[in-house]
Structures are given as structure tokens and as C-alpha cells.
PDB file of C-alpha atoms in Angstrom:
ATOM      1  CA  MET A   1     165.843  60.617 125.857  1.00  0.00           C
ATOM      2  CA  ASN A   2     168.328  63.437 125.522  1.00  0.00           C
ATOM      3  CA  LYS A   3     170.811  61.643 127.788  1.00  0.00           C
ATOM      4  CA  ASN A   4     171.654  64.862 129.598  1.00  0.00           C
ATOM      5  CA  LEU A   5     172.796  66.489 126.353  1.00  0.00           C
ATOM      6  CA  LEU A   6     172.458  70.226 125.685  1.00  0.00           C
ATOM      7  CA  THR A   7     172.399  70.041 121.916  1.00  0.00           C
ATOM      8  CA  GLU A   8     169.553  71.507 119.837  1.00  0.00           C
ATOM      9  CA  ARG A   9     168.249  68.068 118.948  1.00  0.00           C
ATOM     10  CA  ALA A  10     168.191  67.067 122.616  1.00  0.00           C
ATOM     11  CA  LEU A  11     166.599  70.288 123.842  1.00  0.00           C
ATOM     12  CA  ARG A  12     163.886  70.329 121.138  1.00  0.00           C
ATOM     13  CA  ASP A  13     163.296  66.583 121.602  1.00  0.00           C
ATOM     14  CA  VAL A  14     163.466  65.752 117.899  1.00  0.00           C
ATOM     15  CA  PHE A  15     165.360  63.172 115.934  1.00  0.00           C
ATOM     16  CA  GLU A  16     166.558  65.555 113.215  1.00  0.00           C
ATOM     17  CA  ILE A  17     166.860  69.327 113.139  1.00  0.00           C
ATOM     18  CA  THR A  18     166.011  71.476 110.134  1.00  0.00           C
ATOM     19  CA  SER A  19     168.756  73.036 108.107  1.00  0.00           C
ATOM     20  CA  TYR A  20     169.006  76.684 107.055  1.00  0.00           C
ATOM     21  CA  ILE A  21     167.174  77.859 103.943  1.00  0.00           C
ATOM     22  CA  THR A  22     169.758  78.365 101.269  1.00  0.00           C
ATOM     23  CA  VAL A  23     169.151  80.401  98.112  1.00  0.00           C
ATOM     24  CA  GLY A  24     171.338  79.873  95.131  1.00  0.00           C
ATOM     25  CA  THR A  25     174.413  77.704  95.217  1.00  0.00           C
ATOM     26  CA  GLU A  26     177.342  77.613  97.512  1.00  0.00           C
ATOM     27  CA  ASP A  27     179.613  79.058  94.847  1.00  0.00           C
ATOM     28  CA  ASN A  28     177.127  81.691  93.599  1.00  0.00           C
ATOM     29  CA  PRO A  29     174.665  82.590  96.365  1.00  0.00           C
ATOM     30  CA  PHE A  30     172.060  85.337  95.933  1.00  0.00           C
ATOM     31  CA  GLU A  31     172.782  88.636  97.583  1.00  0.00           C
ATOM     32  CA  TYR A  32     170.699  89.736 100.545  1.00  0.00           C
ATOM     33  CA  GLY A  33     167.585  91.607  99.375  1.00  0.00           C
ATOM     34  CA  HIS A  34     167.870  90.430  95.813  1.00  0.00           C
ATOM     35  CA  ARG A  35     164.548  89.376  94.277  1.00  0.00           C
ATOM     36  CA  PRO A  36     164.518  86.792  91.540  1.00  0.00           C
ATOM     37  CA  PRO A  37     162.800  87.748  88.285  1.00  0.00           C
ATOM     38  CA  LEU A  38     159.119  86.868  87.875  1.00  0.00           C
ATOM     39  CA  PRO A  39     158.152  84.032  85.585  1.00  0.00           C
ATOM     40  CA  SER A  40     157.226  84.898  82.033  1.00  0.00           C
ATOM     41  CA  GLN A  41     153.584  83.870  82.513  1.00  0.00           C
ATOM     42  CA  LEU A  42     153.143  86.605  85.122  1.00  0.00           C
ATOM     43  CA  THR A  43     154.582  89.411  83.004  1.00  0.00           C
ATOM     44  CA  GLY A  44     153.407  91.061  79.820  1.00  0.00           C
ATOM     45  CA  LYS A  45     149.841  91.635  78.667  1.00  0.00           C
ATOM     46  CA  GLN A  46     147.286  89.476  80.422  1.00  0.00           C
ATOM     47  CA  PHE A  47     143.953  88.072  79.277  1.00  0.00           C
ATOM     48  CA  MET A  48     141.510  90.988  79.059  1.00  0.00           C
ATOM     49  CA  THR A  49     137.737  91.357  78.528  1.00  0.00           C
ATOM     50  CA  ASN A  50     135.441  94.338  77.951  1.00  0.00           C
ATOM     51  CA  PRO A  51     132.303  93.792  80.063  1.00  0.00           C
ATOM     52  CA  GLY A  52     129.216  95.917  79.606  1.00  0.00           C
ATOM     53  CA  LYS A  53     128.747  99.040  81.717  1.00  0.00           C
ATOM     54  CA  HIS A  54     125.619 100.546  83.206  1.00  0.00           C
ATOM     55  CA  GLY A  55     124.605 104.027  82.113  1.00  0.00           C
ATOM     56  CA  LYS A  56     125.702 106.201  79.234  1.00  0.00           C
ATOM     57  CA  THR A  57     129.477 106.261  79.119  1.00  0.00           C
ATOM     58  CA  ILE A  58     131.675 107.797  76.470  1.00  0.00           C
ATOM     59  CA  ASP A  59     132.451 104.300  75.156  1.00  0.00           C
ATOM     60  CA  VAL A  60     129.000 103.981  73.593  1.00  0.00           C
ATOM     61  CA  TYR A  61     129.236 107.225  71.581  1.00  0.00           C
ATOM     62  CA  PHE A  62     130.713 107.320  68.096  1.00  0.00           C
ATOM     63  CA  GLN A  63     132.644 110.506  68.849  1.00  0.00           C
ATOM     64  CA  LYS A  64     133.958 108.991  72.137  1.00  0.00           C
ATOM     65  CA  GLU A  65     132.846 112.011  74.145  1.00  0.00           C
ATOM     66  CA  HIS A  66     129.680 113.255  75.764  1.00  0.00           C
ATOM     67  CA  PRO A  67     128.189 116.314  74.022  1.00  0.00           C
ATOM     68  CA  TRP A  68     127.096 118.636  76.839  1.00  0.00           C
ATOM     69  CA  VAL A  69     124.032 120.714  76.033  1.00  0.00           C
ATOM     70  CA  SER A  70     125.171 123.864  77.834  1.00  0.00           C
ATOM     71  CA  ASP A  71     128.884 123.475  77.164  1.00  0.00           C
ATOM     72  CA  GLY A  72     130.533 126.883  76.906  1.00  0.00           C
ATOM     73  CA  ASP A  73     127.527 128.862  78.196  1.00  0.00           C
ATOM     74  CA  PRO A  74     128.419 131.513  80.787  1.00  0.00           C
ATOM     75  CA  TYR A  75     127.141 131.127  84.349  1.00  0.00           C
ATOM     76  CA  ALA A  76     124.085 133.295  85.071  1.00  0.00           C
ATOM     77  CA  ASP A  77     122.361 133.160  88.452  1.00  0.00           C
ATOM     78  CA  ARG A  78     119.501 135.411  87.297  1.00  0.00           C
ATOM     79  CA  ILE A  79     117.918 136.570  84.063  1.00  0.00           C
ATOM     80  CA  MET A  80     118.344 140.279  83.301  1.00  0.00           C
ATOM     81  CA  TYR A  81     114.979 141.092  81.738  1.00  0.00           C
ATOM     82  CA  ALA A  82     115.802 144.794  81.568  1.00  0.00           C
ATOM     83  CA  GLU A  83     118.578 144.026  79.078  1.00  0.00           C
ATOM     84  CA  LEU A  84     116.658 141.387  77.138  1.00  0.00           C
ATOM     85  CA  GLN A  85     113.457 143.437  76.858  1.00  0.00           C
ATOM     86  CA  PRO A  86     114.374 147.122  76.638  1.00  0.00           C
ATOM     87  CA  GLU A  87     110.956 148.016  75.186  1.00  0.00           C
ATOM     88  CA  ARG A  88     107.882 147.281  77.251  1.00  0.00           C
ATOM     89  CA  TYR A  89     104.292 147.735  76.169  1.00  0.00           C
ATOM     90  CA  LYS A  90     101.258 148.412  78.292  1.00  0.00           C
ATOM     91  CA  GLY A  91      98.918 145.490  78.792  1.00  0.00           C
ATOM     92  CA  PHE A  92      96.149 145.186  81.401  1.00  0.00           C
ATOM     93  CA  LEU A  93      97.342 148.453  82.992  1.00  0.00           C
ATOM     94  CA  THR A  94     100.832 147.068  83.621  1.00  0.00           C
ATOM     95  CA  SER A  95     104.164 147.135  81.814  1.00  0.00           C
ATOM     96  CA  ASP A  96     105.916 144.258  83.542  1.00  0.00           C
ATOM     97  CA  PHE A  97     108.439 142.105  81.729  1.00  0.00           C
ATOM     98  CA  SER A  98     107.412 138.895  80.014  1.00  0.00           C
ATOM     99  CA  LYS A  99     108.757 136.254  82.416  1.00  0.00           C
ATOM    100  CA  ARG A 100     107.547 133.067  80.786  1.00  0.00           C
ATOM    101  CA  ASP A 101     111.056 131.599  80.992  1.00  0.00           C
ATOM    102  CA  GLU A 102     111.678 132.712  84.581  1.00  0.00           C
ATOM    103  CA  PHE A 103     111.641 129.229  86.103  1.00  0.00           C
ATOM    104  CA  SER A 104     113.853 127.735  83.409  1.00  0.00           C
ATOM    105  CA  ASN A 105     116.716 129.082  85.507  1.00  0.00           C
ATOM    106  CA  VAL A 106     117.916 126.551  88.086  1.00  0.00           C
ATOM    107  CA  VAL A 107     118.707 129.160  90.751  1.00  0.00           C
ATOM    108  CA  ARG A 108     115.304 130.833  90.455  1.00  0.00           C
ATOM    109  CA  THR A 109     113.574 127.441  90.517  1.00  0.00           C
ATOM    110  CA  ASN A 110     115.372 126.444  93.720  1.00  0.00           C
ATOM    111  CA  GLN A 111     114.409 129.766  95.289  1.00  0.00           C
ATOM    112  CA  TYR A 112     110.758 129.140  94.459  1.00  0.00           C
ATOM    113  CA  ARG A 113     110.948 125.596  95.833  1.00  0.00           C
ATOM    114  CA  GLU A 114     112.421 126.898  99.076  1.00  0.00           C
ATOM    115  CA  GLN A 115     109.622 129.465  99.285  1.00  0.00           C
ATOM    116  CA  LEU A 116     106.983 126.756  98.804  1.00  0.00           C
ATOM    117  CA  LYS A 117     108.600 124.611 101.512  1.00  0.00           C
ATOM    118  CA  MET A 118     108.557 127.504 103.977  1.00  0.00           C
ATOM    119  CA  ASP A 119     104.913 128.305 103.140  1.00  0.00           C
ATOM    120  CA  TYR A 120     103.952 124.680 103.706  1.00  0.00           C
ATOM    121  CA  LYS A 121     105.874 124.616 106.990  1.00  0.00           C
ATOM    122  CA  HIS A 122     104.094 127.742 108.273  1.00  0.00           C
ATOM    123  CA  SER A 123     100.683 126.493 107.103  1.00  0.00           C
ATOM    124  CA  VAL A 124     101.121 123.186 108.946  1.00  0.00           C
ATOM    125  CA  LYS A 125     102.271 125.041 112.045  1.00  0.00           C
ATOM    126  CA  SER A 126      99.264 127.392 111.925  1.00  0.00           C
ATOM    127  CA  LEU A 127      96.869 124.444 111.517  1.00  0.00           C
ATOM    128  CA  GLU A 128      98.377 122.726 114.538  1.00  0.00           C
ATOM    129  CA  THR A 129      98.099 125.930 116.568  1.00  0.00           C
ATOM    130  CA  MET A 130      94.484 126.390 115.471  1.00  0.00           C
ATOM    131  CA  ALA A 131      93.649 122.792 116.423  1.00  0.00           C
ATOM    132  CA  LYS A 132      95.087 123.340 119.912  1.00  0.00           C
ATOM    133  CA  LYS A 133      93.050 126.527 120.321  1.00  0.00           C
ATOM    134  CA  MET A 134      89.863 124.764 119.168  1.00  0.00           C
ATOM    135  CA  LYS A 135      90.388 121.967 121.691  1.00  0.00           C
ATOM    136  CA  LYS A 136      90.902 124.517 124.436  1.00  0.00           C
ATOM    137  CA  LEU A 137      87.756 126.440 123.439  1.00  0.00           C
ATOM    138  CA  GLU A 138      85.692 123.246 123.306  1.00  0.00           C
ATOM    139  CA  LYS A 139      86.958 122.271 126.730  1.00  0.00           C
ATOM    140  CA  ASP A 140      86.089 125.694 128.167  1.00  0.00           C
ATOM    141  CA  ALA A 141      82.677 125.710 126.464  1.00  0.00           C
ATOM    142  CA  THR A 142      81.602 122.511 128.202  1.00  0.00           C
ATOM    143  CA  LYS A 143      82.317 124.046 131.607  1.00  0.00           C
ATOM    144  CA  SER A 144      80.319 127.287 131.202  1.00  0.00           C
ATOM    145  CA  GLU A 145      76.636 127.731 130.370  1.00  0.00           C
ATOM    146  CA  ARG A 146      75.904 128.551 126.748  1.00  0.00           C
ATOM    147  CA  LYS A 147      73.725 131.548 126.054  1.00  0.00           C
ATOM    148  CA  PRO A 148      71.397 131.857 123.050  1.00  0.00           C
ATOM    149  CA  THR A 149      72.007 134.194 120.151  1.00  0.00           C
ATOM    150  CA  ARG A 150      69.569 135.881 117.798  1.00  0.00           C
ATOM    151  CA  PHE A 151      71.001 133.920 114.884  1.00  0.00           C
ATOM    152  CA  GLU A 152      69.590 130.660 116.230  1.00  0.00           C
ATOM    153  CA  GLY A 153      66.178 129.213 115.541  1.00  0.00           C
ATOM    154  CA  PRO A 154      64.188 126.004 115.730  1.00  0.00           C
ATOM    155  CA  LYS A 155      65.555 122.722 114.480  1.00  0.00           C
ATOM    156  CA  TYR A 156      62.925 122.449 111.698  1.00  0.00           C
ATOM    157  CA  LEU A 157      61.513 125.292 109.631  1.00  0.00           C
ATOM    158  CA  TYR A 158      57.902 124.152 110.078  1.00  0.00           C
ATOM    159  CA  ASP A 159      58.257 124.857 113.817  1.00  0.00           C
ATOM    160  CA  ILE A 160      58.372 128.587 113.084  1.00  0.00           C
ATOM    161  CA  GLY A 161      55.167 130.277 114.206  1.00  0.00           C
ATOM    162  CA  LYS A 162      54.058 127.648 116.702  1.00  0.00           C
ATOM    163  CA  PRO A 163      52.851 129.125 119.998  1.00  0.00           C
ATOM    164  CA  GLY A 164      55.389 128.951 122.785  1.00  0.00           C
ATOM    165  CA  LEU A 165      58.201 127.764 120.535  1.00  0.00           C
ATOM    166  CA  SER A 166      59.271 130.267 117.901  1.00  0.00           C
ATOM    167  CA  ILE A 167      56.917 133.164 117.386  1.00  0.00           C
ATOM    168  CA  THR A 168      57.995 135.739 114.821  1.00  0.00           C
ATOM    169  CA  PRO A 169      58.316 139.125 116.563  1.00  0.00           C
ATOM    170  CA  PHE A 170      57.158 142.281 114.847  1.00  0.00           C
ATOM    171  CA  CYS A 171      59.787 144.458 113.152  1.00  0.00           C
ATOM    172  CA  SER A 172      58.865 147.808 111.653  1.00  0.00           C
ATOM    173  CA  LYS A 173      62.038 147.936 109.547  1.00  0.00           C
ATOM    174  CA  CYS A 174      61.313 144.771 107.545  1.00  0.00           C
ATOM    175  CA  HIS A 175      59.203 144.962 104.370  1.00  0.00           C
ATOM    176  CA  HIS A 176      57.484 141.667 105.146  1.00  0.00           C
ATOM    177  CA  GLU A 177      57.181 139.456 108.170  1.00  0.00           C
ATOM    178  CA  THR A 178      60.149 137.113 108.525  1.00  0.00           C
ATOM    179  CA  TYR A 179      61.455 135.098 111.424  1.00  0.00           C
ATOM    180  CA  TYR A 180      65.148 135.453 110.573  1.00  0.00           C
ATOM    181  CA  CYS A 181      65.197 139.227 110.702  1.00  0.00           C
ATOM    182  CA  GLN A 182      68.520 140.891 110.051  1.00  0.00           C
ATOM    183  CA  HIS A 183      67.681 143.716 112.422  1.00  0.00           C
ATOM    184  CA  ARG A 184      67.637 141.246 115.328  1.00  0.00           C
ATOM    185  CA  ALA A 185      70.877 139.492 114.348  1.00  0.00           C
ATOM    186  CA  ALA A 186      73.583 140.100 116.904  1.00  0.00           C
ATOM    187  CA  TYR A 187      76.405 139.735 114.376  1.00  0.00           C
ATOM    188  CA  CYS A 188      74.853 141.929 111.700  1.00  0.00           C
ATOM    189  CA  CYS A 189      76.982 144.891 110.652  1.00  0.00           C
ATOM    190  CA  ASN A 190      74.238 147.461 111.304  1.00  0.00           C
ATOM    191  CA  ASN A 191      73.521 146.287 114.866  1.00  0.00           C
ATOM    192  CA  PRO A 192      76.584 147.269 116.897  1.00  0.00           C
ATOM    193  CA  GLY A 193      74.576 147.764 120.082  1.00  0.00           C
ATOM    194  CA  ILE A 194      73.348 144.175 120.447  1.00  0.00           C
ATOM    195  CA  GLU A 195      75.449 142.018 122.733  1.00  0.00           C
ATOM    196  CA  LYS A 196      77.204 139.182 120.933  1.00  0.00           C
ATOM    197  CA  VAL A 197      77.020 135.903 122.848  1.00  0.00           C
ATOM    198  CA  GLU A 198      77.831 132.276 122.136  1.00  0.00           C
ATOM    199  CA  VAL A 199      75.611 129.983 120.098  1.00  0.00           C
ATOM    200  CA  PHE A 200      73.577 127.446 122.066  1.00  0.00           C
ATOM    201  CA  ASN A 201      72.671 123.884 121.090  1.00  0.00           C
ATOM    202  CA  ARG A 202      69.719 124.049 118.746  1.00  0.00           C
ATOM    203  CA  ASN A 203      68.892 120.370 119.351  1.00  0.00           C
ATOM    204  CA  LYS A 204      67.652 121.113 122.879  1.00  0.00           C
ATOM    205  CA  SER A 205      63.990 122.107 122.747  1.00  0.00           C
ATOM    206  CA  SER A 206      64.098 123.359 126.346  1.00  0.00           C
ATOM    207  CA  ASP A 207      66.531 126.110 125.344  1.00  0.00           C
ATOM    208  CA  LEU A 208      64.291 127.062 122.424  1.00  0.00           C
ATOM    209  CA  VAL A 209      61.256 127.375 124.661  1.00  0.00           C
ATOM    210  CA  GLU A 210      63.254 129.433 127.137  1.00  0.00           C
ATOM    211  CA  VAL A 211      64.512 131.813 124.457  1.00  0.00           C
ATOM    212  CA  PHE A 212      61.460 132.296 122.281  1.00  0.00           C
ATOM    213  CA  ALA A 213      58.680 131.934 124.892  1.00  0.00           C
TER     214      ALA A 213
END
């Protein structure tokens, strides 16, 4: 098609080639880098609206400003009660300051909140530690034999006094005969010589017969 020609039209395989983009006229062309002025409809003040805004902005106030409550107040990280209350009176054997407005201070309130968070953290940690210890003790208790203690008794109160089950022993220190005698209690404060052992299962009647027979 190109007939062995080396022209642009032959090499690009087109019928017509595009011309150069010309700006201006041949007699008065635009200079390089010169930008033509924008149309009049794109300049000047445009169409404007005033949509509503969320929250309390200064536009909704008559004075066109937000009146801050604590504007101009000096910064105070703590309340000096010694300066505010130079005279203290005795009341309930104490002369402490009246601190009813103590937690109106933001810094003091944050300190108290941090203290409560730390107390809660330590309490949860102690409960978890106690639960682990209880599981370990329960696991060890199932392996070893449980011995009776003098605090234990029959399952029902009407079993007290029956032969071979729970006979009330004589105690010269008690004013009247009672089965649950404090002088036989292993964990009583006035019986340091009695050996303190673990509590056995009071639901097993065989243990009761073995102890109180």
C-alpha cells in the first residue's frame, strides 16, 4: 500500500496524517506557557448554601461565641485546704478538713479512678490465685484419707444420744450436758493442745460410727 515510500503516511499506514495543534493565529500566536483567561462563569462568587451542622457550633449562638464556664480560671491540680480552711474545729475526735468538694477536681478524680482500677485488678488476681489453690487442695484431699474432727457430728440432730452413733461424753467443765462441747473442739481458742485435723464427710455413717463408737 505504501508503494515502498518512507513518508509518515506510508509508515503509519493511514490516508491522512494529523496536523499540529495550533493556538492563536498565525499572525498573533500565543506564547509558550501562556494560559488563557478563565470564562466569566467560572470566576467570581459562586452559588452558596448554608447547610445545617451537627452539634453546638458558634453559629447557633446570638453572641457568635461559646461562653466557657471556667474561662480565665487558673490551673490547679490540687485543692489547698490548709489555705481555704485556716480554722479547724474538733468533731468526732478529729480536726480534719472538710473535703466535700475533693472529687470535684478532675485530677483528684482521675487519681481515685486509677486507684479503684488497681484495687479491682488485684482483687481479681487474688480470686484467681485462691481458686487455683482450692482446686489443688481438693485434688490432694481426694488422694489422702480424711480424719475426723471434734467439730463434726451426726447428719441429723435427733441422732444425738443414740447408742453406738453419737453418745454425748461427760465434761466436768460444762454447766449442762451438751453434745457440741466447746472444750472438745479442736479449733477452740482455749484448747491449744488438741490436734487439729481435717474435716471428714458427715454423710458417711460408717465414719460416724468409727469416731463416736
